[in-house]
Amino acid sequence: MTRRDELVTEVVDLLARYQQAIETGTRDEIQTMVHLPVGYITEDDVQMRERYPFDPVKLREVTGFHHGKSEYDVIAVDETKAHIQITATRMRADDSPIEYVSAFYILQKRDGTWKIAAFSGIRTEA
C-alpha cells in the first residue's frame, strides 16, 4: 500500500463516519468532524461558520431522508490536506431517490486528525 493509499483510506474513513452522522446522528456529532470556523460556499456567498450549517435531524424530518448512496473521488491528498468530490443520492426508506448532491469538500489534518475545513454542494431534485 502506498502512502497515498493510506491517506485516502484515512480521508474516506472520516467521510463514511460523516455520512453515518447525516443519516442517523445529530448536528453535534457532525460538529466533531468539522474544523471551526468551517468554510461554507453557498449559491451567492462564502461564509465562515462557527457551527455546522445544517441540522441532519431536521433534514430527515422535512425530506424523509433515510440513507444515502455516496461516491468519493479523492482528487488530491497530501499529509495535511485533501480535495474530494462527492456525488450522492439521498434516499427514502423505500429506496426511492429524493435528490442528487454534487459536492466539493476540503479536509485538513490538524493535530493528527482529519476534519472538514470547507465545503460546497449543489442539490437537484430526483
mmCIF file of C-alpha atoms in Angstrom:
data_model
loop_
_atom_site.group_PDB
_atom_site.id
_atom_site.type_symbol
_atom_site.label_atom_id
_atom_site.label_comp_id
_atom_site.label_asym_id
_atom_site.label_seq_id
_atom_site.Cartn_x
_atom_site.Cartn_y
_atom_site.Cartn_z
ATOM 1 C CA MET A 1 0.000 0.000 0.000
ATOM 2 C CA THR A 2 1.400 3.401 -0.972
ATOM 3 C CA ARG A 3 1.369 6.407 1.326
ATOM 4 C CA ARG A 4 -1.294 7.953 -0.914
ATOM 5 C CA ASP A 5 -3.456 4.855 -0.465
ATOM 6 C CA GLU A 6 -3.074 5.158 3.311
ATOM 7 C CA LEU A 7 -4.083 8.830 3.238
ATOM 8 C CA VAL A 8 -7.077 8.099 1.007
ATOM 9 C CA THR A 9 -8.176 5.411 3.479
ATOM 10 C CA GLU A 10 -7.943 7.909 6.356
ATOM 11 C CA VAL A 11 -9.961 10.523 4.460
ATOM 12 C CA VAL A 12 -12.647 8.095 3.289
ATOM 13 C CA ASP A 13 -12.990 6.803 6.865
ATOM 14 C CA LEU A 14 -13.875 10.321 8.024
ATOM 15 C CA LEU A 15 -16.348 10.743 5.158
ATOM 16 C CA ALA A 16 -18.043 7.420 5.975
ATOM 17 C CA ARG A 17 -18.469 8.487 9.613
ATOM 18 C CA TYR A 18 -19.765 11.870 8.412
ATOM 19 C CA GLN A 19 -22.299 10.149 6.121
ATOM 20 C CA GLN A 20 -23.448 7.952 9.003
ATOM 21 C CA ALA A 21 -23.925 11.030 11.196
ATOM 22 C CA ILE A 22 -26.031 12.679 8.478
ATOM 23 C CA GLU A 23 -28.176 9.536 8.235
ATOM 24 C CA THR A 24 -28.663 8.799 11.935
ATOM 25 C CA GLY A 25 -26.874 11.408 14.033
ATOM 26 C CA THR A 26 -27.125 14.972 15.218
ATOM 27 C CA ARG A 27 -25.537 18.277 14.380
ATOM 28 C CA ASP A 28 -23.393 17.943 17.497
ATOM 29 C CA GLU A 29 -21.980 14.643 16.196
ATOM 30 C CA ILE A 30 -21.164 16.233 12.849
ATOM 31 C CA GLN A 31 -19.630 19.192 14.651
ATOM 32 C CA THR A 32 -16.892 16.870 15.970
ATOM 33 C CA MET A 33 -15.830 16.196 12.358
ATOM 34 C CA VAL A 34 -15.507 19.857 11.361
ATOM 35 C CA HIS A 35 -12.700 22.366 11.875
ATOM 36 C CA LEU A 36 -14.052 25.665 13.127
ATOM 37 C CA PRO A 37 -14.684 28.003 11.634
ATOM 38 C CA VAL A 38 -15.818 25.899 8.679
ATOM 39 C CA GLY A 39 -15.962 27.449 5.221
ATOM 40 C CA TYR A 40 -19.350 27.077 3.544
ATOM 41 C CA ILE A 41 -19.829 28.256 -0.029
ATOM 42 C CA THR A 42 -23.491 28.979 -0.809
ATOM 43 C CA GLU A 43 -25.156 29.983 -4.065
ATOM 44 C CA ASP A 44 -24.140 33.612 -3.594
ATOM 45 C CA ASP A 45 -21.840 33.847 -0.600
ATOM 46 C CA VAL A 46 -18.796 32.451 1.155
ATOM 47 C CA GLN A 47 -19.370 32.070 4.862
ATOM 48 C CA MET A 48 -17.158 31.149 7.769
ATOM 49 C CA ARG A 49 -19.388 29.354 10.252
ATOM 50 C CA GLU A 50 -18.717 28.695 13.920
ATOM 51 C CA ARG A 51 -21.260 25.881 13.753
ATOM 52 C CA TYR A 52 -22.005 23.254 11.110
ATOM 53 C CA PRO A 53 -24.687 24.879 8.910
ATOM 54 C CA PHE A 54 -27.213 22.008 8.674
ATOM 55 C CA ASP A 55 -29.250 20.036 11.176
ATOM 56 C CA PRO A 56 -29.457 16.410 9.971
ATOM 57 C CA VAL A 57 -32.424 15.696 12.253
ATOM 58 C CA LYS A 58 -34.436 18.439 10.519
ATOM 59 C CA LEU A 59 -33.218 17.215 7.117
ATOM 60 C CA ARG A 60 -34.606 13.768 7.868
ATOM 61 C CA GLU A 61 -37.895 15.155 9.226
ATOM 62 C CA VAL A 62 -38.541 17.569 6.348
ATOM 63 C CA THR A 63 -37.427 15.454 3.386
ATOM 64 C CA GLY A 64 -37.967 11.878 4.536
ATOM 65 C CA PHE A 65 -34.246 11.248 4.078
ATOM 66 C CA HIS A 66 -33.317 7.791 5.345
ATOM 67 C CA HIS A 67 -29.969 6.880 3.792
ATOM 68 C CA GLY A 68 -27.592 7.918 1.074
ATOM 69 C CA LYS A 69 -25.593 6.332 -1.674
ATOM 70 C CA SER A 70 -22.316 8.210 -1.993
ATOM 71 C CA GLU A 71 -19.199 8.016 -4.104
ATOM 72 C CA TYR A 72 -15.981 9.724 -3.062
ATOM 73 C CA ASP A 73 -13.358 10.847 -5.555
ATOM 74 C CA VAL A 74 -10.212 11.893 -3.717
ATOM 75 C CA ILE A 75 -8.847 14.290 -6.297
ATOM 76 C CA ALA A 76 -5.716 15.214 -4.374
ATOM 77 C CA VAL A 77 -4.318 14.372 -0.963
ATOM 78 C CA ASP A 78 -1.141 15.021 0.954
ATOM 79 C CA GLU A 79 -0.169 14.797 4.621
ATOM 80 C CA THR A 80 -2.322 17.759 5.691
ATOM 81 C CA LYS A 81 -4.965 18.461 3.043
ATOM 82 C CA ALA A 82 -7.385 16.603 0.794
ATOM 83 C CA HIS A 83 -9.703 17.666 -2.019
ATOM 84 C CA ILE A 84 -12.710 15.397 -2.502
ATOM 85 C CA GLN A 85 -15.579 15.406 -4.956
ATOM 86 C CA ILE A 86 -18.678 13.682 -3.635
ATOM 87 C CA THR A 87 -21.638 12.543 -5.683
ATOM 88 C CA ALA A 88 -24.583 11.245 -3.726
ATOM 89 C CA THR A 89 -28.218 10.316 -3.915
ATOM 90 C CA ARG A 90 -30.338 10.946 -0.849
ATOM 91 C CA MET A 91 -32.887 8.165 -0.490
ATOM 92 C CA ARG A 92 -36.114 7.437 1.377
ATOM 93 C CA ALA A 93 -36.545 4.244 3.416
ATOM 94 C CA ASP A 94 -38.178 2.576 0.385
ATOM 95 C CA ASP A 95 -35.018 3.285 -1.659
ATOM 96 C CA SER A 96 -36.703 5.927 -3.818
ATOM 97 C CA PRO A 97 -34.485 8.950 -4.560
ATOM 98 C CA ILE A 98 -35.195 12.342 -3.030
ATOM 99 C CA GLU A 99 -32.391 14.391 -4.525
ATOM 100 C CA TYR A 100 -28.942 14.273 -6.048
ATOM 101 C CA VAL A 101 -25.993 16.049 -4.481
ATOM 102 C CA SER A 102 -22.705 17.030 -6.049
ATOM 103 C CA ALA A 103 -20.280 18.498 -3.546
ATOM 104 C CA PHE A 104 -16.680 19.549 -3.159
ATOM 105 C CA TYR A 105 -15.002 19.152 0.230
ATOM 106 C CA ILE A 106 -11.653 20.298 1.530
ATOM 107 C CA LEU A 107 -10.357 18.357 4.506
ATOM 108 C CA GLN A 108 -7.402 19.298 6.679
ATOM 109 C CA LYS A 109 -5.395 17.207 9.077
ATOM 110 C CA ARG A 110 -4.553 19.272 12.149
ATOM 111 C CA ASP A 111 -3.017 17.838 15.303
ATOM 112 C CA GLY A 112 -3.183 14.394 13.697
ATOM 113 C CA THR A 113 -6.932 14.492 12.991
ATOM 114 C CA TRP A 114 -8.733 14.825 9.645
ATOM 115 C CA LYS A 115 -11.747 17.145 9.688
ATOM 116 C CA ILE A 116 -13.820 19.084 7.185
ATOM 117 C CA ALA A 117 -12.434 22.586 6.644
ATOM 118 C CA ALA A 118 -14.671 23.805 3.796
ATOM 119 C CA PHE A 119 -17.413 22.555 1.511
ATOM 120 C CA SER A 120 -19.929 23.478 -1.142
ATOM 121 C CA GLY A 121 -22.705 21.440 -2.663
ATOM 122 C CA ILE A 122 -25.312 21.599 -5.390
ATOM 123 C CA ARG A 123 -28.602 19.776 -4.860
ATOM 124 C CA THR A 124 -31.055 18.830 -7.600
ATOM 125 C CA GLU A 125 -34.418 17.110 -7.306
ATOM 126 C CA ALA A 126 -34.653 13.468 -8.246
#
